[in-house]
Tab-separated table of C-alpha atoms in Angstrom:
chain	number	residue	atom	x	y	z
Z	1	UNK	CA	10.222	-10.958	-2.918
Z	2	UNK	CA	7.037	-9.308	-4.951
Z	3	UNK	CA	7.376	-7.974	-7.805
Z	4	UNK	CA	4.628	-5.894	-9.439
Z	5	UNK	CA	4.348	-4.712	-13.118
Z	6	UNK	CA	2.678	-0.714	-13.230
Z	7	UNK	CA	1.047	-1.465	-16.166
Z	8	UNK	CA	-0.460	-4.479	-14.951
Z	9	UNK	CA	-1.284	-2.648	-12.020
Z	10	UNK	CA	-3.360	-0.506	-13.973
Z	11	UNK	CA	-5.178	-2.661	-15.979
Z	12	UNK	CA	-6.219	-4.673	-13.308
Z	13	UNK	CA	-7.437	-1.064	-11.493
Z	14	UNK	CA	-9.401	-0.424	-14.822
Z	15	UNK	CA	-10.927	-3.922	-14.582
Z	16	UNK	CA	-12.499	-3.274	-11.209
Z	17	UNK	CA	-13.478	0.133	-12.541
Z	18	UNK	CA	-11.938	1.799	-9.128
Z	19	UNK	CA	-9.396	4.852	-9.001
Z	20	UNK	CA	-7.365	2.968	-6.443
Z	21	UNK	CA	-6.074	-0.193	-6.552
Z	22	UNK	CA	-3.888	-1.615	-3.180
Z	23	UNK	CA	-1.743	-4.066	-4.087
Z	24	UNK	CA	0.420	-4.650	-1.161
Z	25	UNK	CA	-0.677	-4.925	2.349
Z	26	UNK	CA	2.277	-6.086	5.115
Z	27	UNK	CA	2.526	-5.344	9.002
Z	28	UNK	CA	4.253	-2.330	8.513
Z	29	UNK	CA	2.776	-0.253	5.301
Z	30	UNK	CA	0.893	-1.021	2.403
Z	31	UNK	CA	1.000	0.212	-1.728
Z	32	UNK	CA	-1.828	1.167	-3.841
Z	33	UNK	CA	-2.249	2.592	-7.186
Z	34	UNK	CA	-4.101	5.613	-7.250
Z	35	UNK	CA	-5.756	6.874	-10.862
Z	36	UNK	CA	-7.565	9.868	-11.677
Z	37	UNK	CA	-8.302	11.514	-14.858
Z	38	UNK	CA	-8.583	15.376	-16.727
Z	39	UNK	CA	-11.980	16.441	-15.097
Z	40	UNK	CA	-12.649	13.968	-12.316
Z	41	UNK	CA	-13.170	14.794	-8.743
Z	42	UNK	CA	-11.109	13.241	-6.088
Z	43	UNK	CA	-13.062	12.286	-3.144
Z	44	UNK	CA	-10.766	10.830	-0.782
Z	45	UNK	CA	-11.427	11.602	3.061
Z	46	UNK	CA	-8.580	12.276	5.543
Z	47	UNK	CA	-6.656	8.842	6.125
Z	48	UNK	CA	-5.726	7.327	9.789
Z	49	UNK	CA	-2.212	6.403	8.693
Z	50	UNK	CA	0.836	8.892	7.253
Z	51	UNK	CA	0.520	8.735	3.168
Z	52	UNK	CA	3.280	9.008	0.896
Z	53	UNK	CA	2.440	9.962	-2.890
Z	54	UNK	CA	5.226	9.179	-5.694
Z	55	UNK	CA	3.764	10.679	-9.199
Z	56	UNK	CA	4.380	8.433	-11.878
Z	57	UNK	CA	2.590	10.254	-14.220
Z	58	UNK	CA	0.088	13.277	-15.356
Z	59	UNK	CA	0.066	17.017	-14.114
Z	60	UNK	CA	-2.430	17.919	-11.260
Z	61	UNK	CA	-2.618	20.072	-8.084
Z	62	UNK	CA	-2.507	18.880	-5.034
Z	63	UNK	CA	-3.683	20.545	-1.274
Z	64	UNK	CA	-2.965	19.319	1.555
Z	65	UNK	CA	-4.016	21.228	4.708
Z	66	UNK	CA	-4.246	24.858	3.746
Z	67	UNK	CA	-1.405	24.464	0.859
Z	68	UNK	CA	-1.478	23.507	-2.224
Z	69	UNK	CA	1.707	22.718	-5.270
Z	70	UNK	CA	1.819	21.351	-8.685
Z	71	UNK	CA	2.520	17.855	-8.971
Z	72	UNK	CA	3.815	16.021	-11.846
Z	73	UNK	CA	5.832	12.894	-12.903
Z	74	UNK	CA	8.588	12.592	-10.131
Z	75	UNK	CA	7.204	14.471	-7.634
Z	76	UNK	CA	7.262	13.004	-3.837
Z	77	UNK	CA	4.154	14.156	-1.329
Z	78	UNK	CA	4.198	13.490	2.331
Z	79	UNK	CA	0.709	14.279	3.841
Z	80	UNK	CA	0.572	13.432	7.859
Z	81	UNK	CA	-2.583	11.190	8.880
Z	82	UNK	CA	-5.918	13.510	9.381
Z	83	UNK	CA	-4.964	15.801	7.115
Z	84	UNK	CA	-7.266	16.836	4.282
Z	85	UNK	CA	-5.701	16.595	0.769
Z	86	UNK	CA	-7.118	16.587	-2.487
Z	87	UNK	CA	-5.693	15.811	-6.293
Z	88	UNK	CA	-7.840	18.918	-8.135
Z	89	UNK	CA	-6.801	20.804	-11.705
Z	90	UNK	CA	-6.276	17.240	-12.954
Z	91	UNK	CA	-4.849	18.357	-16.797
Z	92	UNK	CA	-3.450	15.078	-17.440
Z	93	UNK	CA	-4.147	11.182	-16.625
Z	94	UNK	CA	-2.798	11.090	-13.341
Z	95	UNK	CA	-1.440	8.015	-11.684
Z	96	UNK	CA	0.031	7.762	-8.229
Z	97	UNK	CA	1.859	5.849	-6.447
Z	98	UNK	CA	0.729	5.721	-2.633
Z	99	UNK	CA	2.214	4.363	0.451
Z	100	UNK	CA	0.344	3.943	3.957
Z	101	UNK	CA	2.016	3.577	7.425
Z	102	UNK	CA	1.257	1.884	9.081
Z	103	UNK	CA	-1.358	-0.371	6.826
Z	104	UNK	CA	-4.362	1.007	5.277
Z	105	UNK	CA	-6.890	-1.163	7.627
């Protein structure tokens, strides 16, 4: 078993001064935190695997392909690998949970 602590999580992304944070990596998928905050760009390039996003917290848009919702804590994102996606309208500290399969390489 591994058990992981979100605010830990956090801190430790803040330490390493990076908006993403993988903490779990297995032969299947893999877990990162993902942080952005009110006025910061997300630069993130289409991804190789399929990409789950769990919001754990903040309010943000999100566009995937040609549409776009409003995200917030709760909401559950499936974005298909190659697919262009964005976090934009970021109005409040946004932190994501994200899940890769299979494993971010």
């Amino acid at each position: 078993m591994k058990v992981f602590r979100l605010d830990d999580l956090d801190a430790e992304r803040a330490f390493e001064q990076g908006a993403y944070l993988r903490f779990l990596n297995e032969r299947n998928f893999s877990m990162g935190l993902y942080a952005l905050e009110p006025g910061e760009t997300d630069t993130q390039k289409p991804h190789r695997q399929d990409e789950a996003y769990v919001v754990i917290s903040g309010r943000a848009s999100l566009t995937v392909g040609e549409e776009s919702t409003d995200v917030a804590r709760g909401s559950v994102v499936y974005v298909p690998a190659g697919v262009p996606h964005r976090f934009h309208r970021i109005t409040e500290p946004l932190r994501v949970l994200v899940f890769f399969s299979p494993p971010e390489s």
